[in-house]
Amino acid sequence: MKARVTVTLKTGILDPQGKAIEGALKSLGVDGIASVRQGKVFDIELAGADKGKAEAALKEAADKLLANTVIENYRVEIV
């Protein structure tokens, strides 16, 4: 089974890396860029077939390791 955990900064948290990417895109001539927020994506392969257990385990992993839940949100998708 495959899963994806996407971690992004919460609204209102400053994102200096996103701002740097935004500036770089504009300097490269990419038109229409209003703003950029960066994040992390974890593609994870799991043994087993129980989607409920897999999702619960990944949420626990995100809470404990993959995301700083004070400043970041995360989304777990079983794909």
PDB file of N, CA, C and O in Angstrom, residues 2-8 39-45 58 61-62 65-67 72 74-77 79:
ATOM      1  N   LYS A   2       0.496   2.249  -0.729  1.00  0.00           N
ATOM      2  CA  LYS A   2       1.275   3.481  -0.794  1.00  0.00           C
ATOM      3  C   LYS A   2       0.484   4.623  -0.168  1.00  0.00           C
ATOM      4  O   LYS A   2      -0.744   4.653  -0.242  1.00  0.00           O
ATOM      5  N   ALA A   3       1.227   5.532   0.441  1.00  0.00           N
ATOM      6  CA  ALA A   3       0.594   6.687   1.069  1.00  0.00           C
ATOM      7  C   ALA A   3       1.447   7.920   0.819  1.00  0.00           C
ATOM      8  O   ALA A   3       2.639   7.824   0.516  1.00  0.00           O
ATOM      9  N   ARG A   4       0.820   9.066   0.960  1.00  0.00           N
ATOM     10  CA  ARG A   4       1.516  10.341   0.846  1.00  0.00           C
ATOM     11  C   ARG A   4       1.116  11.207   2.034  1.00  0.00           C
ATOM     12  O   ARG A   4      -0.069  11.367   2.321  1.00  0.00           O
ATOM     13  N   VAL A   5       2.123  11.744   2.716  1.00  0.00           N
ATOM     14  CA  VAL A   5       1.897  12.692   3.804  1.00  0.00           C
ATOM     15  C   VAL A   5       2.432  14.032   3.316  1.00  0.00           C
ATOM     16  O   VAL A   5       3.613  14.154   2.971  1.00  0.00           O
ATOM     17  N   THR A   6       1.554  15.030   3.260  1.00  0.00           N
ATOM     18  CA  THR A   6       1.925  16.367   2.819  1.00  0.00           C
ATOM     19  C   THR A   6       1.907  17.290   4.020  1.00  0.00           C
ATOM     20  O   THR A   6       0.908  17.365   4.736  1.00  0.00           O
ATOM     21  N   VAL A   7       3.017  17.985   4.240  1.00  0.00           N
ATOM     22  CA  VAL A   7       3.172  18.877   5.388  1.00  0.00           C
ATOM     23  C   VAL A   7       3.338  20.298   4.861  1.00  0.00           C
ATOM     24  O   VAL A   7       4.182  20.548   3.990  1.00  0.00           O
ATOM     25  N   THR A   8       2.526  21.219   5.370  1.00  0.00           N
ATOM     26  CA  THR A   8       2.609  22.623   4.970  1.00  0.00           C
ATOM     27  C   THR A   8       2.550  23.512   6.195  1.00  0.00           C
ATOM     28  O   THR A   8       2.028  23.112   7.240  1.00  0.00           O
ATOM     29  N   GLY A  39       6.464  23.384   1.214  1.00  0.00           N
ATOM     30  CA  GLY A  39       6.153  22.346   2.187  1.00  0.00           C
ATOM     31  C   GLY A  39       6.991  21.110   1.925  1.00  0.00           C
ATOM     32  O   GLY A  39       7.985  21.157   1.210  1.00  0.00           O
ATOM     33  N   LYS A  40       6.573  19.994   2.520  1.00  0.00           N
ATOM     34  CA  LYS A  40       7.286  18.727   2.378  1.00  0.00           C
ATOM     35  C   LYS A  40       6.287  17.653   1.973  1.00  0.00           C
ATOM     36  O   LYS A  40       5.144  17.666   2.420  1.00  0.00           O
ATOM     37  N   VAL A  41       6.772  16.705   1.171  1.00  0.00           N
ATOM     38  CA  VAL A  41       5.951  15.561   0.786  1.00  0.00           C
ATOM     39  C   VAL A  41       6.730  14.291   1.108  1.00  0.00           C
ATOM     40  O   VAL A  41       7.903  14.168   0.763  1.00  0.00           O
ATOM     41  N   PHE A  42       6.070  13.363   1.793  1.00  0.00           N
ATOM     42  CA  PHE A  42       6.653  12.063   2.129  1.00  0.00           C
ATOM     43  C   PHE A  42       5.844  10.990   1.413  1.00  0.00           C
ATOM     44  O   PHE A  42       4.647  10.848   1.676  1.00  0.00           O
ATOM     45  N   ASP A  43       6.469  10.259   0.493  1.00  0.00           N
ATOM     46  CA  ASP A  43       5.833   9.108  -0.146  1.00  0.00           C
ATOM     47  C   ASP A  43       6.291   7.875   0.611  1.00  0.00           C
ATOM     48  O   ASP A  43       7.496   7.607   0.711  1.00  0.00           O
ATOM     49  N   ILE A  44       5.343   7.140   1.161  1.00  0.00           N
ATOM     50  CA  ILE A  44       5.640   6.036   2.069  1.00  0.00           C
ATOM     51  C   ILE A  44       4.964   4.769   1.563  1.00  0.00           C
ATOM     52  O   ILE A  44       3.783   4.797   1.214  1.00  0.00           O
ATOM     53  N   GLU A  45       5.710   3.667   1.541  1.00  0.00           N
ATOM     54  CA  GLU A  45       5.134   2.368   1.212  1.00  0.00           C
ATOM     55  C   GLU A  45       4.942   1.589   2.505  1.00  0.00           C
ATOM     56  O   GLU A  45       5.827   1.549   3.353  1.00  0.00           O
ATOM     57  N   LEU A  58       0.155   6.512  10.234  1.00  0.00           N
ATOM     58  CA  LEU A  58       0.789   7.665   9.586  1.00  0.00           C
ATOM     59  C   LEU A  58       0.449   8.973  10.289  1.00  0.00           C
ATOM     60  O   LEU A  58       1.289   9.870  10.382  1.00  0.00           O
ATOM     61  N   ALA A  61       2.727   9.067  13.166  1.00  0.00           N
ATOM     62  CA  ALA A  61       4.081   9.400  12.713  1.00  0.00           C
ATOM     63  C   ALA A  61       4.198  10.890  12.390  1.00  0.00           C
ATOM     64  O   ALA A  61       5.199  11.527  12.721  1.00  0.00           O
ATOM     65  N   ALA A  62       3.167  11.449  11.781  1.00  0.00           N
ATOM     66  CA  ALA A  62       3.190  12.877  11.459  1.00  0.00           C
ATOM     67  C   ALA A  62       3.165  13.719  12.727  1.00  0.00           C
ATOM     68  O   ALA A  62       3.899  14.703  12.840  1.00  0.00           O
ATOM     69  N   LEU A  65       6.819  13.001  14.395  1.00  0.00           N
ATOM     70  CA  LEU A  65       8.085  13.159  13.696  1.00  0.00           C
ATOM     71  C   LEU A  65       8.019  14.008  12.428  1.00  0.00           C
ATOM     72  O   LEU A  65       8.829  14.910  12.244  1.00  0.00           O
ATOM     73  N   LEU A  66       7.070  13.727  11.570  1.00  0.00           N
ATOM     74  CA  LEU A  66       7.099  14.330  10.237  1.00  0.00           C
ATOM     75  C   LEU A  66       6.708  15.804  10.216  1.00  0.00           C
ATOM     76  O   LEU A  66       7.154  16.542   9.342  1.00  0.00           O
ATOM     77  N   ALA A  67       5.874  16.238  11.155  1.00  0.00           N
ATOM     78  CA  ALA A  67       5.403  17.624  11.166  1.00  0.00           C
ATOM     79  C   ALA A  67       5.616  18.240  12.543  1.00  0.00           C
ATOM     80  O   ALA A  67       5.513  17.556  13.560  1.00  0.00           O
ATOM     81  N   GLU A  72       2.860  23.651  11.680  1.00  0.00           N
ATOM     82  CA  GLU A  72       2.577  22.965  10.419  1.00  0.00           C
ATOM     83  C   GLU A  72       1.285  22.152  10.493  1.00  0.00           C
ATOM     84  O   GLU A  72       0.938  21.621  11.540  1.00  0.00           O
ATOM     85  N   TYR A  74      -0.738  18.867   8.370  1.00  0.00           N
ATOM     86  CA  TYR A  74      -0.404  17.756   7.504  1.00  0.00           C
ATOM     87  C   TYR A  74      -1.673  17.094   6.997  1.00  0.00           C
ATOM     88  O   TYR A  74      -2.742  17.222   7.568  1.00  0.00           O
ATOM     89  N   ARG A  75      -1.511  16.379   5.872  1.00  0.00           N
ATOM     90  CA  ARG A  75      -2.619  15.650   5.263  1.00  0.00           C
ATOM     91  C   ARG A  75      -2.098  14.260   4.903  1.00  0.00           C
ATOM     92  O   ARG A  75      -1.017  14.127   4.310  1.00  0.00           O
ATOM     93  N   VAL A  76      -2.830  13.234   5.269  1.00  0.00           N
ATOM     94  CA  VAL A  76      -2.462  11.852   4.955  1.00  0.00           C
ATOM     95  C   VAL A  76      -3.394  11.353   3.863  1.00  0.00           C
ATOM     96  O   VAL A  76      -4.614  11.475   3.990  1.00  0.00           O
ATOM     97  N   GLU A  77      -2.808  10.813   2.795  1.00  0.00           N
ATOM     98  CA  GLU A  77      -3.594  10.233   1.706  1.00  0.00           C
ATOM     99  C   GLU A  77      -3.098   8.822   1.442  1.00  0.00           C
ATOM    100  O   GLU A  77      -1.903   8.604   1.280  1.00  0.00           O
ATOM    101  N   VAL A  79      -2.933   6.117  -1.253  1.00  0.00           N
ATOM    102  CA  VAL A  79      -3.077   6.151  -2.722  1.00  0.00           C
ATOM    103  C   VAL A  79      -2.983   4.781  -3.331  1.00  0.00           C
ATOM    104  O   VAL A  79      -2.552   3.847  -2.729  1.00  0.00           O
TER     105      VAL A  79
END
